[in-house]
XYZ file of C-alpha atoms in Angstrom:
687
model
C -22.903 -99.143 26.353
C -18.934 -100.284 26.200
C -18.934 -99.754 22.166
C -19.981 -96.423 22.875
C -17.649 -96.055 25.626
C -14.482 -97.681 23.385
C -15.910 -94.657 20.029
C -15.450 -91.697 22.721
C -12.664 -92.508 24.201
C -10.697 -92.715 20.852
C -12.722 -89.053 19.719
C -11.189 -88.057 22.806
C -8.339 -89.702 22.235
C -8.066 -89.116 18.609
C -8.513 -85.328 19.408
C -6.481 -84.892 21.995
C -3.478 -86.003 19.552
C -4.671 -83.532 17.450
C -4.546 -80.548 19.369
C -1.227 -82.080 20.227
C 0.065 -82.047 17.384
C -1.087 -78.679 16.324
C 0.851 -77.226 19.451
C 3.714 -78.684 18.823
C 2.945 -77.390 14.938
C 2.041 -73.465 16.470
C 5.281 -73.884 19.180
C 7.492 -74.960 16.833
C 7.187 -71.047 15.080
C 5.661 -72.582 11.355
C 2.226 -70.731 11.525
C 4.324 -67.233 12.646
C 7.168 -68.283 9.963
C 4.473 -68.326 7.798
C 2.340 -65.333 8.446
C 5.529 -63.169 8.119
C 7.637 -65.395 5.193
C 3.376 -63.825 3.154
C 3.477 -60.162 4.831
C 7.192 -59.084 5.154
C 9.166 -60.403 0.553
C 6.506 -58.788 -0.429
C 5.408 -54.935 2.134
C 9.562 -55.215 0.792
C 8.389 -56.236 -3.555
C 5.600 -52.943 -2.806
C 7.446 -50.652 -1.305
C 11.271 -50.669 -3.436
C 11.984 -50.693 0.199
C 13.723 -53.352 3.153
C 10.790 -54.756 5.148
C 12.873 -56.085 7.963
C 11.442 -57.930 10.790
C 13.436 -59.102 14.567
C 11.050 -61.525 15.923
C 7.494 -63.467 15.382
C 5.188 -65.141 17.537
C 2.080 -66.610 17.337
C -0.772 -66.728 19.665
C -4.060 -67.956 20.156
C -5.982 -66.060 23.395
C -7.567 -64.009 23.615
C -7.890 -65.227 19.539
C -5.356 -66.000 16.711
C -2.594 -63.844 16.296
C 1.379 -62.956 15.252
C 3.146 -60.200 16.584
C 5.467 -59.168 14.605
C 7.620 -56.508 16.754
C 11.158 -54.321 16.190
C 10.016 -53.491 12.351
C 10.699 -51.013 10.476
C 10.728 -49.334 6.721
C 14.430 -48.334 4.927
C 15.388 -45.057 4.980
C 18.016 -44.019 2.566
C 22.250 -44.884 2.989
C 23.114 -43.078 6.803
C 19.506 -41.539 7.239
C 17.746 -43.385 9.899
C 14.043 -45.884 9.275
C 11.618 -44.359 7.509
C 9.061 -46.306 9.430
C 9.373 -48.141 12.427
C 6.578 -49.647 15.307
C 6.791 -51.314 18.251
C 4.613 -54.226 17.321
C 2.326 -55.194 14.536
C -0.108 -57.877 15.734
C -1.666 -59.994 12.420
C -5.308 -61.961 13.838
C -6.178 -64.736 12.049
C -8.905 -66.597 11.167
C -9.311 -69.851 13.207
C -10.893 -72.506 11.880
C -7.957 -72.517 8.449
C -5.315 -72.550 10.568
C -6.310 -75.436 12.399
C -7.779 -77.036 9.947
C -4.790 -77.324 7.414
C -2.316 -77.470 10.978
C -0.973 -74.051 9.922
C -0.478 -73.976 6.499
C -3.072 -72.071 5.514
C -2.888 -68.402 7.070
C -6.148 -65.497 6.564
C -6.178 -62.498 7.759
C -8.082 -60.832 9.684
C -7.599 -57.715 10.602
C -4.181 -55.828 11.817
C -2.800 -53.631 14.372
C -0.419 -51.258 14.756
C 1.638 -49.586 17.610
C 3.314 -46.985 18.569
C 4.370 -46.449 14.722
C 7.121 -43.290 13.790
C 7.275 -41.601 10.460
C 11.077 -40.086 9.836
C 10.485 -37.188 7.295
C 14.213 -36.286 6.063
C 14.552 -33.461 3.639
C 18.353 -33.718 2.473
C 20.966 -31.344 1.690
C 20.263 -31.489 -2.541
C 16.705 -30.957 -2.063
C 14.898 -34.865 -1.539
C 13.275 -36.242 0.611
C 13.291 -40.068 1.298
C 9.224 -40.970 0.622
C 10.615 -39.852 -3.165
C 10.284 -43.107 -5.131
C 8.996 -45.494 -2.764
C 6.493 -47.474 -4.157
C 8.818 -46.716 -7.604
C 10.189 -50.105 -8.092
C 7.222 -52.674 -7.058
C 6.148 -55.961 -9.026
C 3.985 -54.972 -12.610
C 1.491 -56.480 -12.934
C 0.272 -59.984 -13.173
C -1.260 -59.758 -16.791
C -2.738 -63.028 -15.835
C -6.144 -64.359 -14.315
C -6.874 -62.951 -10.658
C -6.733 -64.859 -8.075
C -10.386 -65.526 -7.391
C -9.548 -65.509 -3.306
C -10.220 -61.137 -2.353
C -8.896 -60.582 1.016
C -10.964 -58.478 3.791
C -9.363 -56.912 7.174
C -12.204 -57.303 9.135
C -10.498 -54.355 11.058
C -7.149 -52.418 10.828
C -6.412 -50.363 13.877
C -3.381 -47.494 14.039
C -2.825 -46.474 17.884
C -0.443 -43.631 18.428
C 1.635 -42.742 15.517
C 4.409 -40.042 15.275
C 6.108 -38.226 12.013
C 8.843 -36.339 12.547
C 11.166 -33.710 10.739
C 14.281 -33.837 9.755
C 15.828 -30.569 7.371
C 19.032 -30.706 6.706
C 18.542 -27.482 4.505
C 16.594 -25.563 8.099
C 20.087 -26.656 9.451
C 17.612 -28.955 12.912
C 17.331 -31.096 14.827
C 14.619 -33.614 14.820
C 11.020 -32.026 15.216
C 7.779 -34.327 15.992
C 5.203 -32.670 13.480
C 2.478 -34.591 13.888
C 2.308 -37.453 17.444
C -0.937 -39.161 19.140
C -2.165 -40.370 15.949
C -5.351 -43.067 15.672
C -6.639 -44.299 12.612
C -9.907 -46.491 12.722
C -10.916 -48.026 9.364
C -13.160 -50.527 9.149
C -13.780 -53.697 5.373
C -10.463 -52.979 4.224
C -10.168 -55.002 0.651
C -11.455 -54.718 -2.788
C -14.249 -53.796 -4.331
C -15.817 -53.066 0.238
C -17.175 -49.727 0.933
C -14.492 -48.113 3.274
C -14.789 -46.118 6.506
C -12.894 -44.676 8.676
C -12.143 -42.106 10.722
C -8.775 -40.444 12.107
C -7.016 -38.475 14.377
C -3.918 -36.802 15.487
C -1.735 -33.712 17.066
C 0.018 -31.186 15.055
C 2.690 -29.260 15.850
C 1.826 -30.175 19.992
C 0.366 -32.492 22.301
C -3.509 -31.858 22.503
C -5.067 -33.208 19.875
C -7.026 -31.158 17.445
C -7.642 -33.122 13.973
C -10.414 -35.359 13.935
C -11.363 -36.575 10.257
C -14.051 -39.644 9.288
C -13.849 -40.599 5.226
C -15.701 -42.792 3.411
C -14.975 -44.089 0.580
C -17.830 -45.873 -1.375
C -15.516 -48.694 -3.217
C -12.190 -49.365 -2.270
C -9.724 -49.939 -5.861
C -7.038 -51.792 -5.938
C -5.109 -49.166 -6.847
C -5.920 -46.209 -7.795
C -3.011 -46.530 -10.801
C -4.297 -45.899 -14.243
C -7.872 -45.779 -13.142
C -9.224 -42.674 -15.321
C -12.131 -40.405 -15.528
C -14.903 -41.745 -13.370
C -13.306 -44.798 -12.452
C -13.078 -43.650 -9.422
C -14.623 -43.968 -5.765
C -16.702 -41.027 -4.254
C -16.394 -40.580 -1.126
C -17.502 -37.733 1.381
C -16.166 -37.329 4.926
C -15.327 -33.891 7.102
C -12.828 -32.819 8.390
C -11.926 -30.393 11.529
C -9.165 -28.323 12.872
C -9.879 -27.861 16.632
C -7.120 -24.678 18.418
C -4.041 -25.425 16.585
C -2.083 -23.613 18.680
C 0.579 -21.718 15.919
C 3.412 -20.668 18.529
C 3.950 -24.274 18.420
C 3.601 -24.084 14.906
C 6.350 -21.512 14.731
C 9.203 -24.002 15.548
C 8.513 -26.556 11.859
C 8.485 -23.067 9.878
C 11.154 -20.060 8.959
C 11.418 -17.133 11.510
C 10.599 -14.960 8.825
C 6.977 -16.195 8.312
C 5.410 -17.459 11.508
C 7.885 -14.827 14.173
C 5.826 -11.883 14.306
C 3.269 -14.508 15.902
C 3.184 -14.956 19.359
C 0.763 -16.938 20.246
C -3.003 -18.286 18.066
C -5.345 -20.666 17.720
C -6.723 -22.133 14.630
C -9.507 -23.902 13.718
C -11.351 -24.902 10.545
C -14.497 -26.788 9.449
C -14.993 -28.737 6.033
C -17.257 -30.952 4.031
C -15.924 -33.528 1.707
C -17.753 -34.829 -1.068
C -17.787 -36.298 -5.050
C -19.499 -33.751 -7.920
C -19.589 -35.296 -10.899
C -16.296 -36.752 -10.527
C -14.058 -35.032 -9.407
C -13.186 -34.260 -5.475
C -14.783 -31.591 -3.293
C -13.796 -29.317 -0.215
C -15.584 -26.371 0.668
C -15.317 -25.302 4.285
C -14.314 -22.212 7.010
C -11.765 -21.346 9.050
C -10.501 -18.249 11.433
C -7.251 -16.994 13.529
C -7.784 -15.618 17.574
C -6.041 -15.185 19.854
C -3.973 -13.965 17.373
C -0.882 -11.159 19.682
C 0.717 -9.341 17.003
C 3.232 -8.072 18.666
C 1.350 -8.262 21.997
C -1.255 -6.970 21.117
C -4.380 -8.445 19.028
C -4.654 -9.755 15.690
C -7.738 -12.514 13.570
C -7.847 -13.666 9.940
C -10.842 -15.335 8.658
C -11.023 -17.501 5.128
C -13.014 -19.564 3.192
C -12.010 -22.955 1.425
C -12.994 -24.663 -1.241
C -11.085 -26.354 -3.717
C -12.638 -28.776 -6.921
C -9.927 -31.175 -8.223
C -10.009 -34.172 -11.089
C -8.178 -37.514 -9.456
C -7.450 -38.642 -12.340
C -5.999 -35.614 -14.599
C -5.043 -33.860 -10.725
C -6.014 -30.987 -12.362
C -8.272 -28.803 -10.214
C -7.696 -25.222 -8.554
C -8.116 -24.752 -5.262
C -8.327 -20.902 -3.375
C -8.775 -19.693 -0.424
C -11.882 -16.250 -0.404
C -13.073 -13.991 1.677
C -9.974 -13.880 2.832
C -9.010 -10.765 6.270
C -6.623 -9.876 8.167
C -6.679 -7.506 10.816
C -4.326 -6.468 13.151
C -1.288 -3.866 14.481
C -0.848 -1.921 11.072
C -2.490 -4.581 9.087
C -5.835 -3.817 7.860
C -5.723 -6.412 3.868
C -8.322 -8.602 2.596
C -9.233 -10.729 -0.916
C -8.290 -13.817 -3.016
C -6.174 -16.616 -3.442
C -6.273 -19.014 -6.387
C -4.311 -22.172 -7.054
C -4.922 -23.789 -9.985
C -3.070 -27.306 -10.175
C -2.365 -28.587 -13.577
C -0.731 -25.676 -15.191
C 0.439 -25.057 -11.090
C -0.243 -20.942 -11.559
C -1.481 -19.320 -8.594
C -3.875 -15.762 -9.210
C -4.508 -13.559 -6.248
C -6.227 -10.137 -5.840
C -5.055 -8.407 -2.594
C -5.777 -5.037 -0.694
C -7.453 -2.974 2.267
C -6.885 0.431 4.042
C -3.184 -0.798 5.740
C -0.043 -1.764 5.453
C 2.212 -0.071 7.909
C 5.361 -2.202 7.282
C 7.151 -0.214 9.850
C 4.677 -2.398 12.367
C 4.734 -5.832 10.446
C 8.642 -6.576 10.342
C 9.368 -4.562 13.659
C 7.381 -7.347 15.142
C 9.425 -10.137 13.519
C 12.818 -10.856 15.900
C 15.200 -9.690 15.391
C 17.061 -12.530 13.541
C 21.313 -13.349 13.528
C 22.842 -13.008 10.221
C 23.288 -14.993 7.538
C 26.592 -15.230 5.793
C 25.908 -15.331 2.116
C 27.409 -19.429 1.089
C 29.577 -20.492 -1.721
C 28.319 -19.702 -4.923
C 25.157 -17.084 -3.478
C 22.197 -19.435 -3.725
C 20.366 -21.020 -0.670
C 17.740 -23.354 -2.826
C 18.704 -27.229 -4.151
C 18.624 -27.276 -9.077
C 15.463 -28.850 -8.081
C 13.956 -26.061 -5.382
C 15.277 -23.604 -8.408
C 13.317 -25.427 -11.171
C 10.528 -25.240 -9.654
C 10.290 -21.515 -8.361
C 11.631 -20.931 -11.868
C 8.378 -23.316 -13.080
C 5.505 -21.229 -10.866
C 2.970 -19.053 -12.756
C 1.959 -16.487 -10.310
C 0.734 -13.415 -10.741
C -1.607 -10.718 -9.470
C -2.829 -7.332 -8.216
C -1.951 -5.340 -4.698
C -4.531 -2.380 -3.849
C -3.750 -0.609 -1.092
C -5.084 2.600 0.569
C -2.417 3.340 2.750
C 1.123 2.010 3.335
C 3.477 2.969 5.913
C 7.173 2.303 6.539
C 8.366 4.380 9.499
C 8.194 7.864 8.071
C 7.000 7.078 4.156
C 3.535 7.235 3.676
C 2.339 6.272 0.459
C -1.185 6.277 -0.637
C -3.158 5.248 -3.287
C -0.709 1.843 -3.458
C -1.893 -0.069 -6.410
C 0.695 -2.801 -7.843
C 0.799 -5.728 -10.125
C 3.080 -8.484 -9.037
C 4.195 -11.763 -11.160
C 6.363 -14.423 -10.094
C 8.684 -14.670 -12.847
C 11.501 -17.426 -12.967
C 11.303 -16.943 -9.569
C 11.799 -13.380 -9.897
C 9.651 -11.569 -8.698
C 8.862 -8.524 -10.766
C 6.310 -5.053 -9.958
C 5.351 -4.269 -13.602
C 3.106 -1.244 -12.707
C 3.085 -0.028 -9.087
C 2.305 3.309 -8.778
C 2.039 5.444 -4.924
C 1.124 9.359 -3.939
C 2.913 9.865 -1.316
C 4.954 13.098 0.061
C 2.769 15.482 -2.406
C 4.187 13.733 -4.914
C 3.593 10.621 -7.242
C 6.241 7.609 -7.025
C 6.756 4.831 -9.888
C 8.399 1.864 -8.511
C 7.308 -0.478 -11.584
C 10.275 -3.141 -12.629
C 11.831 -3.371 -9.664
C 12.476 -6.611 -8.770
C 13.978 -9.557 -6.384
C 15.258 -12.909 -6.450
C 13.737 -14.550 -4.214
C 16.262 -17.829 -4.339
C 19.010 -16.374 -3.160
C 20.970 -15.974 0.455
C 20.491 -12.176 0.479
C 17.925 -11.211 -1.659
C 18.987 -9.679 -4.590
C 17.151 -6.646 -5.984
C 17.233 -4.333 -8.693
C 15.153 -0.489 -7.146
C 12.789 1.376 -10.268
C 11.923 4.359 -9.776
C 10.563 7.655 -11.650
C 9.674 9.665 -8.875
C 7.312 13.070 -10.098
C 6.557 17.108 -8.038
C 7.649 15.083 -5.008
C 8.523 17.888 -2.126
C 12.637 16.761 -1.252
C 11.976 19.121 2.357
C 8.945 16.304 3.776
C 10.546 13.756 3.026
C 13.491 14.840 4.515
C 11.797 15.167 7.658
C 10.098 12.170 7.818
C 12.951 9.940 6.639
C 15.958 11.938 8.238
C 14.344 13.793 11.143
C 15.616 17.975 9.320
C 14.908 18.809 6.030
C 19.359 20.238 4.381
C 16.729 20.487 1.601
C 13.584 21.346 0.564
C 11.426 21.839 -3.158
C 9.756 19.112 -5.571
C 11.461 16.724 -7.073
C 11.798 14.421 -10.441
C 13.754 11.822 -11.909
C 15.388 8.837 -12.411
C 16.993 6.391 -9.695
C 18.148 2.769 -10.964
C 19.796 1.163 -8.167
C 20.564 -2.396 -7.775
C 21.527 -4.210 -3.742
C 21.595 -7.262 -1.347
C 19.513 -7.872 1.512
C 17.824 -5.116 3.376
C 20.502 -4.284 7.094
C 21.937 -0.910 5.975
C 25.163 -1.167 7.371
C 25.662 -3.426 5.045
C 24.341 -2.589 1.806
C 25.120 0.881 1.475
C 28.550 0.106 0.203
C 27.720 -1.920 -1.505
C 25.074 0.219 -3.234
C 25.366 0.020 -7.239
C 23.421 2.039 -10.096
C 22.790 5.706 -11.823
C 20.041 8.270 -11.298
C 18.518 12.151 -12.752
C 17.599 14.374 -10.453
C 15.606 17.903 -10.901
C 14.547 21.066 -8.276
C 12.894 23.343 -9.314
C 12.054 26.307 -6.996
C 14.113 24.229 -3.695
C 16.114 25.790 -1.716
C 20.222 24.247 1.051
C 18.380 25.425 4.393
C 21.104 24.855 6.093
C 23.999 27.920 4.447
C 23.719 31.100 2.655
C 26.141 29.902 -0.524
C 26.054 33.686 -1.952
C 26.950 35.240 1.912
C 29.668 33.000 1.899
C 31.054 33.888 -1.640
C 31.080 37.227 -1.128
C 32.055 37.313 2.246
C 35.345 35.844 0.504
C 35.298 38.436 -1.717
C 35.240 40.604 0.631
C 38.376 39.813 2.945
C 39.939 39.721 -0.280
C 39.221 42.956 -0.373
C 39.973 43.935 2.833
C 43.362 42.378 2.255
C 43.798 44.556 -1.002
C 43.374 48.035 1.302
C 39.569 47.947 -0.182
C 37.995 47.463 3.187
C 35.260 50.030 3.245
C 33.981 48.003 0.328
C 34.280 45.251 2.337
C 31.837 45.766 4.331
C 28.917 46.019 2.064
C 29.082 43.261 0.570
C 29.880 40.986 3.388
C 27.326 39.650 4.853
C 25.386 35.649 7.356
C 22.122 34.276 5.964
C 20.836 30.276 6.667
C 19.666 29.438 4.026
C 20.202 29.663 -0.119
C 17.880 29.268 -2.718
C 17.993 27.318 -5.778
C 16.571 27.486 -8.930
C 16.309 24.792 -11.599
C 18.853 22.089 -9.806
C 19.931 19.486 -11.903
C 21.827 16.400 -11.429
C 23.504 13.264 -12.099
C 25.232 10.700 -10.656
C 26.362 6.777 -10.273
C 26.453 5.125 -7.180
C 29.368 3.403 -5.799
C 31.174 2.732 -2.864
C 28.504 4.333 -0.654
C 29.268 7.649 -2.291
C 27.094 9.070 -5.068
C 30.054 10.406 -7.967
C 28.479 13.560 -9.831
C 28.655 12.524 -13.948
C 27.910 15.833 -14.783
C 28.861 19.463 -12.546
C 25.923 19.701 -10.337
C 24.178 22.566 -11.928
C 21.750 25.489 -9.955
C 21.102 28.922 -10.064
C 21.097 30.830 -7.600
C 20.595 35.281 -5.901
C 24.074 35.433 -6.240
C 24.213 34.059 -10.031
C 25.175 30.072 -10.388
C 27.276 26.911 -9.545
C 28.703 24.102 -10.785
C 29.748 21.471 -8.524
C 32.116 18.448 -9.486
C 32.785 15.212 -7.203
C 31.184 12.868 -4.817
C 27.529 13.143 -2.404
C 28.123 10.612 0.657
C 24.790 8.596 1.073
C 24.754 9.054 4.071
C 25.508 13.018 2.805
C 27.901 13.526 3.418
C 29.620 16.201 1.164
C 33.436 16.235 -0.992
C 32.148 18.804 -3.997
C 34.584 21.242 -6.231
C 33.612 22.987 -8.873
C 32.802 27.343 -9.259
C 30.285 30.176 -7.782
C 30.088 33.327 -11.216
C 28.619 35.178 -9.244
C 25.673 38.531 -11.468
C 26.662 42.143 -12.394
C 24.318 42.342 -10.398
C 25.300 40.988 -7.006
C 28.783 41.594 -7.824
C 26.924 45.975 -7.844
C 28.181 46.526 -3.906
C 32.179 46.119 -5.315
C 31.308 47.452 -8.257
C 29.643 50.307 -8.232
C 31.968 52.007 -5.713
C 35.280 51.266 -8.208
C 33.661 52.007 -10.376
C 34.432 49.035 -12.236
C 32.394 48.449 -14.875
C 31.789 45.109 -15.232
C 30.351 43.499 -18.289
C 29.937 39.584 -17.531
C 29.594 37.299 -13.674
C 33.309 37.346 -11.348
C 33.744 32.114 -11.347
C 35.577 31.714 -7.453
C 36.615 29.169 -6.769
C 33.471 26.748 -4.489
C 34.183 23.672 -2.019
C 31.180 21.726 -0.713
C 32.874 20.238 2.456
C 30.808 18.068 5.567
C 27.826 16.990 4.986
C 24.365 18.295 3.522
C 23.363 19.536 8.034
C 26.128 20.126 8.591
C 27.716 22.116 5.435
C 31.445 23.493 5.190
C 31.678 25.547 2.908
C 35.871 27.046 1.230
C 36.269 29.914 -0.781
C 39.251 30.811 -2.492
C 39.595 34.467 -1.572
C 42.937 35.165 -3.529
C 41.702 34.053 -6.984
C 38.839 34.981 -6.226
C 39.937 39.237 -5.841
C 42.743 37.670 -8.937
C 40.062 37.096 -11.543
C 37.764 40.056 -10.044
C 41.300 42.446 -11.318
C 41.907 40.398 -13.867
C 37.818 41.541 -14.807
C 38.748 44.765 -14.019
C 41.321 44.229 -16.747
C 39.437 43.424 -19.635
C 36.417 45.609 -18.774
C 39.597 48.694 -19.488
C 41.521 47.122 -22.564
C 36.877 46.488 -23.529
C 36.580 50.752 -23.353
C 39.187 51.504 -25.991
C 38.255 52.714 -28.997
C 39.137 53.617 -32.723
C 42.787 53.861 -33.856
C 44.047 52.963 -30.092
C 42.328 49.692 -30.636
C 45.489 47.937 -31.678
C 47.521 49.381 -29.302
C 44.863 48.662 -27.089
C 45.153 44.797 -28.640
C 49.057 44.528 -27.771
C 47.821 46.414 -23.811
C 45.056 43.856 -23.219
C 48.040 40.448 -23.153
C 50.248 42.180 -21.263
C 47.375 43.780 -18.979
C 46.489 40.537 -18.690
C 50.208 39.037 -17.501
C 50.952 41.887 -15.191
C 47.384 41.321 -13.498
C 47.946 37.479 -12.540
C 51.893 38.476 -12.359
C 50.738 42.093 -9.845
C 47.278 40.024 -8.003
C 49.303 38.795 -4.686
C 50.571 42.673 -4.465
C 47.340 45.062 -3.373
C 44.709 45.000 -5.851
C 45.147 49.251 -5.308
C 48.569 49.089 -6.868
C 47.385 46.458 -9.755
C 44.566 49.099 -10.614
C 46.469 52.211 -10.055
C 48.941 50.406 -13.152
C 46.618 49.908 -15.287
C 45.629 53.763 -15.114
C 43.490 53.926 -11.940
């Protein structure tokens, strides 16, 4: 009995000593430091970024675990930590730890609390996560370890992702929050089951995903076709608030949206070694300019993870709202990168859509003019984007175009319309060749337009409110500019054009009445008031025939490359000078009065004119309120000169030679005596 008691006491004493020794070992921090030394260097080497831990402590209750606190993964110099978290808890299997006196550490589970991921884009366009893992240790060629680590559970709680975008010039935005992740049987060769939930761009959770992996590989690097594990799962987006999403996207893209809810459900599956995603989505409760709008779509994607090749498509796309009723499809090929689209529908009101956007502050063009970094521009130039547009009605203010069809291509960062035609104002407009450079701070564009039979009066009335010119016009117009604001665009436009107007009219003045009235005033001053009263008159418009103009555009005006020429009931006219883009007139030239127009003068005076009369003419003011300037003295002088020529032409026979001599003298006398009064001059010529 005593022997038994001694044995029991000995065992108890030994256990007490063992527990005491174990407590001393564990309290010494040896086990915690071993875990820290095991995890930190390996993680740093794998990431290529330094992992730092402020503290490490071992706890036995309620279960054995090591707690690493104040941990972070370094970011780039001058940037916040790429990842930081309050606590990293590593659960340990107790018996191996006790049996080895803290030397043998086996991990049973991992828990991360409140991790924060900072995604930083610098001014050169690069992200802080680029290159992570590239500096990891090379693959060991030695035989693999016979011990496989399987983590029974991996838990992440209350994580978040913040965006820091130096290019956008905005502060950090919390893009994803309340991230919770639960994964079971995390280990090489083991089936993985994981659940993820998060709040996207908001405070309430709205994203859920469940994923199952048939067999978790040791690494995805080097996996070939057929070697990737099978996956399956469900993805759901419930009630994403577009109003809150706007903070993360350019105002020009989302400014028109004042609210809305996105819901989507998708299935993840494996098909013949490729990963497939199929589902539907809708946007409801969308508000555009305070009016309801909606959208719906189907998503189909099939990707080969071994080659990164695949295709994603938005099909049965439909958008309906104020000023827009469009549908179609968009397809994206991943390798090579290619985007194809086919969009169309009954209506696109650009005034409604663009008017829904808030006024943006005027952006100053940066030095060099580029808004994209060289890397971004290179990526943009590499994109292969093409598609078609087929819209029954396109509206922008007073401009209404129907049957709009276009084929658009993105070529090296420049958006080009290779084919773009529409019916407008009773004619046809062809904008093929129009280009927009998407890589500039202020969009640089080149407009190439052909007009066929466009009703100029209808166009001006719709766009400017009144029509100083009417008629059918045809021609070409090529313009280059930057931006879309007319205040800065007007004086920066450059280009050239040629227009022709048949059977038109200037509705704001009667040039014939003005010119003949000036001649009438000259006759009145010369004592021929009776004749003048017969030809003076007031009218409201001028009929124009065969008007043609060629011009260049610069400094806010159209400078005529050749005189503006047209025929009218009074005769014809040729005018040179400039026409401002706002309608300002600065034209000088001549109006040639026909014999028929002068019949009221020449007939009564018995003047046998064989040719018309040239009258110096100037047009000022604007097209809407023109001012007509006629050189009356010059008109009378030309009239007298015409009389002289007619008189000389009447001479025949033996008097011809003398008449020729008289013609020279008469011409000189006419020019000298015109100011003295037409009556005296006519008397001197034999009248």
